[in-house]
PDB file of C-alpha atoms in Angstrom:
ATOM      1  CA  MET V   1      33.075  35.600  36.564  1.00 57.00           C
ATOM      2  CA  SER V   2      33.905  33.121  33.827  1.00 75.00           C
ATOM      3  CA  THR V   3      32.623  29.566  33.825  1.00 77.00           C
ATOM      4  CA  GLY V   4      36.179  28.226  33.832  1.00 76.00           C
ATOM      5  CA  ARG V   5      36.993  30.066  37.048  1.00 83.00           C
ATOM      6  CA  VAL V   6      33.811  28.867  38.715  1.00 84.00           C
ATOM      7  CA  LEU V   7      34.540  25.270  37.728  1.00 80.00           C
ATOM      8  CA  LEU V   8      38.126  25.592  38.930  1.00 82.00           C
ATOM      9  CA  GLY V   9      36.900  27.011  42.243  1.00 85.00           C
ATOM     10  CA  VAL V  10      34.425  24.163  42.682  1.00 85.00           C
ATOM     11  CA  LEU V  11      37.090  21.560  41.953  1.00 83.00           C
ATOM     12  CA  ALA V  12      39.541  23.229  44.334  1.00 87.00           C
ATOM     13  CA  GLY V  13      36.883  23.290  47.051  1.00 87.00           C
ATOM     14  CA  VAL V  14      36.114  19.611  46.549  1.00 83.00           C
ATOM     15  CA  ALA V  15      39.797  18.713  46.725  1.00 83.00           C
ATOM     16  CA  ALA V  16      40.369  20.818  49.855  1.00 85.00           C
ATOM     17  CA  GLY V  17      37.294  19.367  51.538  1.00 82.00           C
ATOM     18  CA  ALA V  18      38.366  15.828  50.748  1.00 76.00           C
ATOM     19  CA  ALA V  19      41.887  16.439  52.072  1.00 78.00           C
ATOM     20  CA  LEU V  20      40.592  17.985  55.306  1.00 79.00           C
ATOM     21  CA  GLY V  21      38.068  15.201  55.684  1.00 73.00           C
ATOM     22  CA  ILE V  22      40.790  12.581  55.468  1.00 72.00           C
ATOM     23  CA  LEU V  23      43.047  14.411  57.927  1.00 73.00           C
ATOM     24  CA  PHE V  24      40.378  14.946  60.575  1.00 76.00           C
ATOM     25  CA  ALA V  25      38.287  11.826  60.028  1.00 69.00           C
ATOM     26  CA  PRO V  26      37.393   9.944  63.213  1.00 74.00           C
ATOM     27  CA  ASP V  27      36.399   6.851  61.239  1.00 71.00           C
ATOM     28  CA  LYS V  28      38.437   3.994  59.831  1.00 77.00           C
ATOM     29  CA  GLY V  29      40.091   4.505  56.474  1.00 73.00           C
ATOM     30  CA  THR V  30      37.615   2.271  54.629  1.00 82.00           C
ATOM     31  CA  GLU V  31      34.656   4.158  56.063  1.00 81.00           C
ATOM     32  CA  THR V  32      36.277   7.502  55.255  1.00 74.00           C
ATOM     33  CA  ARG V  33      36.932   6.414  51.667  1.00 78.00           C
ATOM     34  CA  ARG V  34      33.320   5.246  51.347  1.00 85.00           C
ATOM     35  CA  LYS V  35      32.071   8.628  52.602  1.00 82.00           C
ATOM     36  CA  ILE V  36      34.395  10.490  50.222  1.00 78.00           C
ATOM     37  CA  SER V  37      33.225   8.318  47.349  1.00 85.00           C
ATOM     38  CA  ARG V  38      29.561   9.006  48.134  1.00 90.00           C
ATOM     39  CA  LYS V  39      30.190  12.716  48.521  1.00 86.00           C
ATOM     40  CA  SER V  40      32.118  12.904  45.242  1.00 86.00           C
ATOM     41  CA  ASP V  41      29.284  11.045  43.504  1.00 89.00           C
ATOM     42  CA  ASP V  42      26.860  13.629  44.915  1.00 89.00           C
ATOM     43  CA  TYR V  43      29.039  16.468  43.602  1.00 86.00           C
ATOM     44  CA  VAL V  44      29.330  14.859  40.179  1.00 89.00           C
ATOM     45  CA  ASN V  45      25.575  14.292  39.957  1.00 91.00           C
ATOM     46  CA  ASN V  46      24.906  17.857  41.069  1.00 90.00           C
ATOM     47  CA  LEU V  47      27.356  19.194  38.480  1.00 89.00           C
ATOM     48  CA  LYS V  48      25.769  17.047  35.751  1.00 91.00           C
ATOM     49  CA  SER V  49      22.330  18.310  36.715  1.00 91.00           C
ATOM     50  CA  LYS V  50      23.435  21.946  36.595  1.00 91.00           C
ATOM     51  CA  PHE V  51      25.167  21.384  33.253  1.00 90.00           C
ATOM     52  CA  ASN V  52      22.030  19.781  31.792  1.00 92.00           C
ATOM     53  CA  ASP V  53      19.932  22.690  33.088  1.00 91.00           C
ATOM     54  CA  PHE V  54      22.379  25.131  31.479  1.00 91.00           C
ATOM     55  CA  ILE V  55      22.270  23.275  28.148  1.00 92.00           C
ATOM     56  CA  GLY V  56      18.459  23.199  28.307  1.00 91.00           C
ATOM     57  CA  SER V  57      18.357  26.928  28.966  1.00 91.00           C
ATOM     58  CA  VAL V  58      20.697  27.687  26.065  1.00 91.00           C
ATOM     59  CA  THR V  59      18.684  25.407  23.772  1.00 93.00           C
ATOM     60  CA  ASP V  60      15.422  27.107  24.758  1.00 92.00           C
ATOM     61  CA  ARG V  61      16.894  30.541  24.096  1.00 93.00           C
ATOM     62  CA  LEU V  62      18.287  29.417  20.754  1.00 93.00           C
ATOM     63  CA  ASP V  63      14.941  27.939  19.724  1.00 93.00           C
ATOM     64  CA  GLY V  64      13.200  31.165  20.724  1.00 94.00           C
ATOM     65  CA  ALA V  65      15.664  33.249  18.733  1.00 94.00           C
ATOM     66  CA  ALA V  66      15.224  31.003  15.681  1.00 94.00           C
ATOM     67  CA  ALA V  67      11.426  31.312  15.872  1.00 94.00           C
ATOM     68  CA  GLU V  68      11.705  35.076  16.239  1.00 95.00           C
ATOM     69  CA  ALA V  69      14.044  35.280  13.239  1.00 95.00           C
ATOM     70  CA  GLU V  70      11.655  33.176  11.139  1.00 95.00           C
ATOM     71  CA  GLU V  71       8.750  35.437  12.109  1.00 95.00           C
ATOM     72  CA  LEU V  72      10.777  38.519  11.204  1.00 95.00           C
ATOM     73  CA  ALA V  73      11.724  36.979   7.838  1.00 96.00           C
ATOM     74  CA  ASP V  74       8.060  36.201   7.122  1.00 95.00           C
ATOM     75  CA  LYS V  75       7.094  39.805   7.880  1.00 96.00           C
ATOM     76  CA  GLY V  76       9.884  41.027   5.598  1.00 95.00           C
ATOM     77  CA  ARG V  77       8.694  38.774   2.759  1.00 96.00           C
ATOM     78  CA  ALA V  78       5.138  40.039   3.181  1.00 95.00           C
ATOM     79  CA  ARG V  79       6.277  43.674   3.071  1.00 96.00           C
ATOM     80  CA  LEU V  80       8.405  42.984  -0.011  1.00 95.00           C
ATOM     81  CA  ALA V  81       5.445  41.362  -1.783  1.00 94.00           C
ATOM     82  CA  GLU V  82       3.259  44.348  -0.881  1.00 95.00           C
ATOM     83  CA  ALA V  83       5.906  46.776  -2.151  1.00 93.00           C
ATOM     84  CA  ASN V  84       6.131  44.810  -5.427  1.00 93.00           C
ATOM     85  CA  ARG V  85       2.352  44.988  -5.857  1.00 93.00           C
ATOM     86  CA  ASN V  86       2.391  48.736  -5.210  1.00 91.00           C
ATOM     87  CA  VAL V  87       5.162  49.282  -7.770  1.00 91.00           C
ATOM     88  CA  ARG V  88       3.308  47.188 -10.369  1.00 92.00           C
ATOM     89  CA  ASN V  89       0.124  49.178  -9.733  1.00 89.00           C
ATOM     90  CA  VAL V  90       1.969  52.465 -10.150  1.00 89.00           C
ATOM     91  CA  VAL V  91       3.612  51.235 -13.374  1.00 87.00           C
ATOM     92  CA  ASN V  92       0.290  49.970 -14.733  1.00 86.00           C
ATOM     93  CA  ASP V  93      -1.436  53.239 -13.837  1.00 81.00           C
ATOM     94  CA  ALA V  94       1.338  55.239 -15.519  1.00 81.00           C
ATOM     95  CA  SER V  95       1.195  53.136 -18.669  1.00 79.00           C
ATOM     96  CA  ASN V  96      -2.581  53.566 -18.917  1.00 74.00           C
ATOM     97  CA  LEU V  97      -2.270  57.322 -19.095  1.00 69.00           C
TER      98      LEU V  97
END
């Protein structure tokens, strides 16, 4: 399921819940609005928290991939240097004959 669909579903659920809450609220209008405001703040804070967790997770994975790529590049450089030394040794040995 795509992130856009999940977000749309969450927003639709919030809107439907708020509408039903207003229609069936036993409290005064001011109290109902205060409750809706608090609940929406809770939803927003929860969504922000999940978004920050998601960004942190992506950042951690990206940092791990970058470190792995750097390690792989270092190994490649070391193998290239070793191959160069081997070729030079073979050339030197051949020229000494």
